[in-house]
PDB file of C-alpha atoms in Angstrom:
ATOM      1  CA  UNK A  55      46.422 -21.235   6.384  1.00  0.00           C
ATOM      2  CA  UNK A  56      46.209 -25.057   6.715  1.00  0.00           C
ATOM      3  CA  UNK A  57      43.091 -26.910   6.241  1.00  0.00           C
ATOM      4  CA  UNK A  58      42.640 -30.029   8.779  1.00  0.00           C
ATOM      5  CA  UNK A  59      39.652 -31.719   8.078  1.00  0.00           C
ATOM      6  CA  UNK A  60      37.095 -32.410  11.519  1.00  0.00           C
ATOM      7  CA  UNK A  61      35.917 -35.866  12.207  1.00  0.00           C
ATOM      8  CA  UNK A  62      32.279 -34.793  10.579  1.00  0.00           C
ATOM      9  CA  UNK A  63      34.283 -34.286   6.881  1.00  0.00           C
ATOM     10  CA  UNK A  64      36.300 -37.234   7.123  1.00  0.00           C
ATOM     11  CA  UNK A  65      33.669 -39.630   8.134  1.00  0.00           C
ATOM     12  CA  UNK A  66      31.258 -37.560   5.519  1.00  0.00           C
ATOM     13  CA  UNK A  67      33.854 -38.329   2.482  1.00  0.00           C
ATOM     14  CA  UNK A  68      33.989 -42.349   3.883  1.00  0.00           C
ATOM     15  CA  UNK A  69      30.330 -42.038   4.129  1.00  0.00           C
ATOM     16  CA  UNK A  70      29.981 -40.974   0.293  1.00  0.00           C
ATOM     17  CA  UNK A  71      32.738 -43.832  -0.950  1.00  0.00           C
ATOM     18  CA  UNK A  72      30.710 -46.327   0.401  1.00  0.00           C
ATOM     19  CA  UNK A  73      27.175 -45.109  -0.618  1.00  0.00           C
ATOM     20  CA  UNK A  74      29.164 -44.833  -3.836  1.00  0.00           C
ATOM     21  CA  UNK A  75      30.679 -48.030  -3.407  1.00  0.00           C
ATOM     22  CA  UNK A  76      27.080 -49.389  -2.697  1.00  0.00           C
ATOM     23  CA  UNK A  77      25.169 -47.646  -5.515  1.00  0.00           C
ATOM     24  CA  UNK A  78      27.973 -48.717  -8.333  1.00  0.00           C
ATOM     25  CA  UNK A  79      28.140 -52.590  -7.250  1.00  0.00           C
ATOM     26  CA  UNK A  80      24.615 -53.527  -5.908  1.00  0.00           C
ATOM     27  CA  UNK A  81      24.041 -56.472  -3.255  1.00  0.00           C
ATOM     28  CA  UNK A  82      27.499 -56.010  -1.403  1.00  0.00           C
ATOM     29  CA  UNK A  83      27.721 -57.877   1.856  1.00  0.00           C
ATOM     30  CA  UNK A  84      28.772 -56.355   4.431  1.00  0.00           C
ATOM     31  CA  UNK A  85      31.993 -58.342   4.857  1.00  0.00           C
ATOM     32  CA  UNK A  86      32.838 -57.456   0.963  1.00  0.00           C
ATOM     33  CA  UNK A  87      32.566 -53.595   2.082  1.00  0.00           C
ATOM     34  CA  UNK A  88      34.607 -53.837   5.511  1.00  0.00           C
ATOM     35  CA  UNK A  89      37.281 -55.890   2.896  1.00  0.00           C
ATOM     36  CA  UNK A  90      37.269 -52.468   0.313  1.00  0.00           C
ATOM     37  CA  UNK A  91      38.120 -50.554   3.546  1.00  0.00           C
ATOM     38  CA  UNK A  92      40.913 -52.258   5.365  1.00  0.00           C
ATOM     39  CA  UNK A  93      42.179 -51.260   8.481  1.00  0.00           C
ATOM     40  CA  UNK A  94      39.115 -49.031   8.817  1.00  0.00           C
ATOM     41  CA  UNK A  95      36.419 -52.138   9.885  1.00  0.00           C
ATOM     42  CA  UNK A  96      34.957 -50.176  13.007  1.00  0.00           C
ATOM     43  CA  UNK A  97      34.815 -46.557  11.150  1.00  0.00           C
ATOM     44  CA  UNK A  98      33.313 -48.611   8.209  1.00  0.00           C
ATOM     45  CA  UNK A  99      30.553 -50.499  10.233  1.00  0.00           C
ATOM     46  CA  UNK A 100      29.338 -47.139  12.047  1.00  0.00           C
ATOM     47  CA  UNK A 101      28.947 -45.410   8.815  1.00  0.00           C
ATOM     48  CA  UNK A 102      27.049 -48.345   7.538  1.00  0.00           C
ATOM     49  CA  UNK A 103      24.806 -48.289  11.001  1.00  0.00           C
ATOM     50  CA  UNK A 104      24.576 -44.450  10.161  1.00  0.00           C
ATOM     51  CA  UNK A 105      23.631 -44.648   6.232  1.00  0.00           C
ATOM     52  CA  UNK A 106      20.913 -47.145   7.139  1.00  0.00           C
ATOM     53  CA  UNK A 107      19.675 -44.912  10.039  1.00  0.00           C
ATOM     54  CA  UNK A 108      19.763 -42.160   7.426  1.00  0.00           C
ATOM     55  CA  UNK A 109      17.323 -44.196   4.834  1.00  0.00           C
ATOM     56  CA  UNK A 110      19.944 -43.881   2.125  1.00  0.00           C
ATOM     57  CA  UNK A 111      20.915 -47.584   2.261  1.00  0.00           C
ATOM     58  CA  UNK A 112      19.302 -50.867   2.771  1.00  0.00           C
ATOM     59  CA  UNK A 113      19.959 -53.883   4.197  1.00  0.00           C
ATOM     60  CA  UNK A 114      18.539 -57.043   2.694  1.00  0.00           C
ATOM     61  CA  UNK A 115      17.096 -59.362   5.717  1.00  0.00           C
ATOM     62  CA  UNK A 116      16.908 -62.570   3.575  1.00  0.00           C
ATOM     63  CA  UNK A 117      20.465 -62.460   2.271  1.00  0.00           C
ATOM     64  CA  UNK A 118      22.033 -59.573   4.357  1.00  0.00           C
ATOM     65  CA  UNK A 119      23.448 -57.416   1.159  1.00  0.00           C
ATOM     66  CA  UNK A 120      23.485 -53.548   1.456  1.00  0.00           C
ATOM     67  CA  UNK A 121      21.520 -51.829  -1.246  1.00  0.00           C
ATOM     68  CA  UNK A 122      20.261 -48.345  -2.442  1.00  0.00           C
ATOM     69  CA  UNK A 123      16.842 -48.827  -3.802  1.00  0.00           C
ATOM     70  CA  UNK A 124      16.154 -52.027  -5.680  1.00  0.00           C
ATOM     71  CA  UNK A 125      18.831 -54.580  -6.791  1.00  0.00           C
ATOM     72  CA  UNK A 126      18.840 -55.805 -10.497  1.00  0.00           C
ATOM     73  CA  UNK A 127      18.428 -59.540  -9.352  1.00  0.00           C
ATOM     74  CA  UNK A 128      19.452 -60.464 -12.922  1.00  0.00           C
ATOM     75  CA  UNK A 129      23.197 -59.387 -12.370  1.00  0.00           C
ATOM     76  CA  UNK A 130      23.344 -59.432  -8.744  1.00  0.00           C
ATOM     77  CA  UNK A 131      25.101 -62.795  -8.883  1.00  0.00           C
ATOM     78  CA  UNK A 132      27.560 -61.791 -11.392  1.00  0.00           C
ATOM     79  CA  UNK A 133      28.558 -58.532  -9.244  1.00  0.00           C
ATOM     80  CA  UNK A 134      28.806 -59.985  -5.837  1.00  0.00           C
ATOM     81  CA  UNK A 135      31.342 -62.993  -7.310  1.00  0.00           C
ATOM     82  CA  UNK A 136      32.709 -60.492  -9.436  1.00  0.00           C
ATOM     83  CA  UNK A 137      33.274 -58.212  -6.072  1.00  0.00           C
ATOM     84  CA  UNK A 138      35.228 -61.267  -4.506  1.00  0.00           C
ATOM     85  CA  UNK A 139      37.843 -61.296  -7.551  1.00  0.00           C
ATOM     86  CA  UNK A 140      38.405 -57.680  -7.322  1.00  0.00           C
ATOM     87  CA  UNK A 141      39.290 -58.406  -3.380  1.00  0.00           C
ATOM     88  CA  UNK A 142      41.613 -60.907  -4.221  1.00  0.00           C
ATOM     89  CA  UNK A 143      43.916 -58.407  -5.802  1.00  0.00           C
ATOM     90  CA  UNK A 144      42.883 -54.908  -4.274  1.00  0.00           C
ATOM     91  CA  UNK A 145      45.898 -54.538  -2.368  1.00  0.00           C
ATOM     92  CA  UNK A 146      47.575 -53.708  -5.853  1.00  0.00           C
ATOM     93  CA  UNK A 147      44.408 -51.763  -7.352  1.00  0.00           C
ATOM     94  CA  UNK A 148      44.744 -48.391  -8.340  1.00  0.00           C
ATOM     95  CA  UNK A 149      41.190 -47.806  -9.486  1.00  0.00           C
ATOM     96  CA  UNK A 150      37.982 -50.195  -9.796  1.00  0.00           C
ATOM     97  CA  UNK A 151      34.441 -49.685 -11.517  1.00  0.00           C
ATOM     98  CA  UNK A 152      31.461 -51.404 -12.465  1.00  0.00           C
ATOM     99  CA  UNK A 153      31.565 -51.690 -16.780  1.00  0.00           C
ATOM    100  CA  UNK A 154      29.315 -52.831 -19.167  1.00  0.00           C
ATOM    101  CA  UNK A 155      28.213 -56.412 -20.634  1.00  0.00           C
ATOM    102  CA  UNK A 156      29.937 -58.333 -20.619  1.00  0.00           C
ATOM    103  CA  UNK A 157      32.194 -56.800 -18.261  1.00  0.00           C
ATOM    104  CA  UNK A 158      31.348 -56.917 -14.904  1.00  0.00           C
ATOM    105  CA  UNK A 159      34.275 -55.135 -13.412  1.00  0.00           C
ATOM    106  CA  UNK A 160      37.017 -53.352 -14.808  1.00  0.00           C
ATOM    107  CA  UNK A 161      40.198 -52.642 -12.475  1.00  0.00           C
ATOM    108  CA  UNK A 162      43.904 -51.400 -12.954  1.00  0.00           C
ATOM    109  CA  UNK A 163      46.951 -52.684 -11.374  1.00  0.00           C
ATOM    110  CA  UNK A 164      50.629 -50.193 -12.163  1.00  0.00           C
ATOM    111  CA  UNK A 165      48.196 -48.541 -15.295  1.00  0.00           C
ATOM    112  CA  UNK A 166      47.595 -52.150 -16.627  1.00  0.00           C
ATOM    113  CA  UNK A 167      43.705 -52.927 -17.544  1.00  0.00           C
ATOM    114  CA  UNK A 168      41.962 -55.928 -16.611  1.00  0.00           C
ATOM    115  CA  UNK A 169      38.632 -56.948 -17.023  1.00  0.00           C
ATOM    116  CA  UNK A 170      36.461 -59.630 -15.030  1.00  0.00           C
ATOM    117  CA  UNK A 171      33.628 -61.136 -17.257  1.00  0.00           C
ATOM    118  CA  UNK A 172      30.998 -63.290 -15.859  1.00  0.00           C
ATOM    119  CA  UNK A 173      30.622 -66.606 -18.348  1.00  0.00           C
ATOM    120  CA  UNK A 174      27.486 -67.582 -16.568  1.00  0.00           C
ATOM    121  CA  UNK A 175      26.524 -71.304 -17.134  1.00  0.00           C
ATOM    122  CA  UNK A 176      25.166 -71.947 -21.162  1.00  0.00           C
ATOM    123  CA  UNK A 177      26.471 -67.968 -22.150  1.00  0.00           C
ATOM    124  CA  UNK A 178      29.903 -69.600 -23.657  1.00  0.00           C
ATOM    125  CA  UNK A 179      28.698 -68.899 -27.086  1.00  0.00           C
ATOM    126  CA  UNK A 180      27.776 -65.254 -26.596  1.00  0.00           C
ATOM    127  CA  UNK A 181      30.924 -64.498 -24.420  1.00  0.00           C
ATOM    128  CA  UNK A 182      32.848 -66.572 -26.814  1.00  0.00           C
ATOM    129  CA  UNK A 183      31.377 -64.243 -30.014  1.00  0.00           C
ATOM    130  CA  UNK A 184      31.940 -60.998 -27.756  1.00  0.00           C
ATOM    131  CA  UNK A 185      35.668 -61.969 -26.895  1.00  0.00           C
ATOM    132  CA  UNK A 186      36.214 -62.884 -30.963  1.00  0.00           C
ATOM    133  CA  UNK A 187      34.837 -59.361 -32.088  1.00  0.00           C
ATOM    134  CA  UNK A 188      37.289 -57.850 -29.227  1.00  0.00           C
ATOM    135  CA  UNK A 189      40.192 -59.715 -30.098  1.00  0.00           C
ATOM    136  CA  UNK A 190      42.475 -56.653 -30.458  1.00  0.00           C
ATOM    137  CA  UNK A 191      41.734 -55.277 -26.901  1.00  0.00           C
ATOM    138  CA  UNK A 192      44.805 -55.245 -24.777  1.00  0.00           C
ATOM    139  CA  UNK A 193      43.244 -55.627 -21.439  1.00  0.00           C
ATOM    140  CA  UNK A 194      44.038 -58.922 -19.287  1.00  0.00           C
ATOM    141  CA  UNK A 195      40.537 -60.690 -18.628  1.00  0.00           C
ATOM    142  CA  UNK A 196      39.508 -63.150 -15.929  1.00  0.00           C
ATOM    143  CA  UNK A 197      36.566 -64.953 -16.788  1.00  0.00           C
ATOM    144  CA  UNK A 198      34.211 -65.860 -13.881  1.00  0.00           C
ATOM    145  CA  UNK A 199      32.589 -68.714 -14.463  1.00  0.00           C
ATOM    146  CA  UNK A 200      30.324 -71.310 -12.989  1.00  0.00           C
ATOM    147  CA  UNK A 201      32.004 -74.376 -13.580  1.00  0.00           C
ATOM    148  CA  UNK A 202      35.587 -75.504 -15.055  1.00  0.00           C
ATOM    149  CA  UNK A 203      33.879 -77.373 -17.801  1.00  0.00           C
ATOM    150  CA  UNK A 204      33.384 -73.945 -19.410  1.00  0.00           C
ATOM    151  CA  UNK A 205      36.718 -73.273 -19.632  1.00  0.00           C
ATOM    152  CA  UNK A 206      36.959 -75.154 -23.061  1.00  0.00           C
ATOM    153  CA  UNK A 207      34.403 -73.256 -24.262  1.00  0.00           C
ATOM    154  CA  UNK A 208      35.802 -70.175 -23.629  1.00  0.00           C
ATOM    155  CA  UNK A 209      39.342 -70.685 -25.023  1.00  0.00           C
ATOM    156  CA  UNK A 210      39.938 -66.993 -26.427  1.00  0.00           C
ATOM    157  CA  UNK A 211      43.720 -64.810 -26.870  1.00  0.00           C
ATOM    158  CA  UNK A 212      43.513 -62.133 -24.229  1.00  0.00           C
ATOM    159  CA  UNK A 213      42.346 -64.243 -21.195  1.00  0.00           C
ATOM    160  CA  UNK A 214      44.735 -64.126 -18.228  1.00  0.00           C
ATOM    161  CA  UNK A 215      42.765 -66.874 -16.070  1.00  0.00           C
ATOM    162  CA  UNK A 216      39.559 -68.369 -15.821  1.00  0.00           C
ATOM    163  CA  UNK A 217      38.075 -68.647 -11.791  1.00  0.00           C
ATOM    164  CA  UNK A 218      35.023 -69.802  -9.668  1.00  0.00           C
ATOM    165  CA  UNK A 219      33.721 -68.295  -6.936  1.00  0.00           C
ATOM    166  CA  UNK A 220      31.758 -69.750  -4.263  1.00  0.00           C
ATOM    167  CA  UNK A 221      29.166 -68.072  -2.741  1.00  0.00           C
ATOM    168  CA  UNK A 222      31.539 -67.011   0.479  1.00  0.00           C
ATOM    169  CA  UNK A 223      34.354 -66.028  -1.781  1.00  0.00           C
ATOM    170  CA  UNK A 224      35.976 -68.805  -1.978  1.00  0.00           C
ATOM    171  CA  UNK A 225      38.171 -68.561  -5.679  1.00  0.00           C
ATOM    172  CA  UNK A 226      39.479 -71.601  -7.398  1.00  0.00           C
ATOM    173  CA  UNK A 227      41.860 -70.040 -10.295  1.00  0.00           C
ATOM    174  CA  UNK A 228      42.444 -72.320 -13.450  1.00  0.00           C
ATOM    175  CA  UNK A 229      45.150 -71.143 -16.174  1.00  0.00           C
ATOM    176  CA  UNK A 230      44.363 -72.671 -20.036  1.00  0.00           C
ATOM    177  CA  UNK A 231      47.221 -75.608 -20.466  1.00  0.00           C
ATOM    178  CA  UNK A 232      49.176 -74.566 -23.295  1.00  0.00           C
ATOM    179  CA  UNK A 233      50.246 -77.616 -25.575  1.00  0.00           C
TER     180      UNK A 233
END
């Protein structure tokens, strides 16, 4: 016997990756989810309409981010840039998630790790610490940060590039000149 999924399991197993989706990187515009579903903008925007219908996401009126429950305002910031990085290389990205401080996001690309970590403005020193304790660690890190001025603060073996986002995911890529 073959199994052909109806409409009702496919859109219920889209419906769960983006509630997932949602849940694991809070404060998501809506444009940053229709961008992790290419392709699939209409399906993706009715199961949004439906999830909110549903009570099991929210949609911020001020800033217009999808939620579940409450957003940690102290790394919303640092997720939603973070989000716009991932996009720039997703079309290579075998798996993403949300990691731990000061990772923001962790992705692979053909079973190669990299890491985005959020420098946020006046951090350099703890980042800086951090990255010198994890010296050893073969992932490729881009490190998000607020301004370019950072970026000699921040000069650490292991980082790929250094980036800024703006807030409509704009990214400005900068690459440590070696001498």
């Amino acid at each position: 016997m073959i199994y052909i999924p109806t409409r009702a399991t496919f859109y219920a197993n889209e419906a769960t990756e983006i509630l997932n989706e949602i849940s694991t990187y809070p404060g998501l515009s809506e444009k940053q989810i229709l961008m992790l579903h290419p392709g699939k903008e209409s399906q993706t925007q009715n199961i949004l309409s439906f999830l909110q219908k549903q009570e099991r996401i929210y949609r911020d009126k001020n800033k217009g981010f999808y939620k579940v429950g409450c957003v940690d305002r102290r790394n919303h910031d640092a997720i939603v840039r973070s989000i716009w990085v991932l996009l720039d290389f997703l079309t290579d990205v075998e798996y993403h998630a949300a990691s731990e401080y000061p990772v923001t996001i962790v992705f692979f690309i053909r079973g190669e790790e990299y890491q985005i970590i959020y420098a946020a403005e006046g951090n350099e020193g703890i980042i800086g610490a951090i990255l010198r304790q994890q010296s050893e660690h073969n992932a490729r890190r881009i490190i998000l940060i607020d301004n370019p001025w950072q970026i000699e603060n921040l000069l650490y073996a292991g980082i790929t590039a250094y980036c800024t986002v703006t807030d409509d995911g704009q990214i400005h890529y900068y690459k440590e000149k070696r001498k």
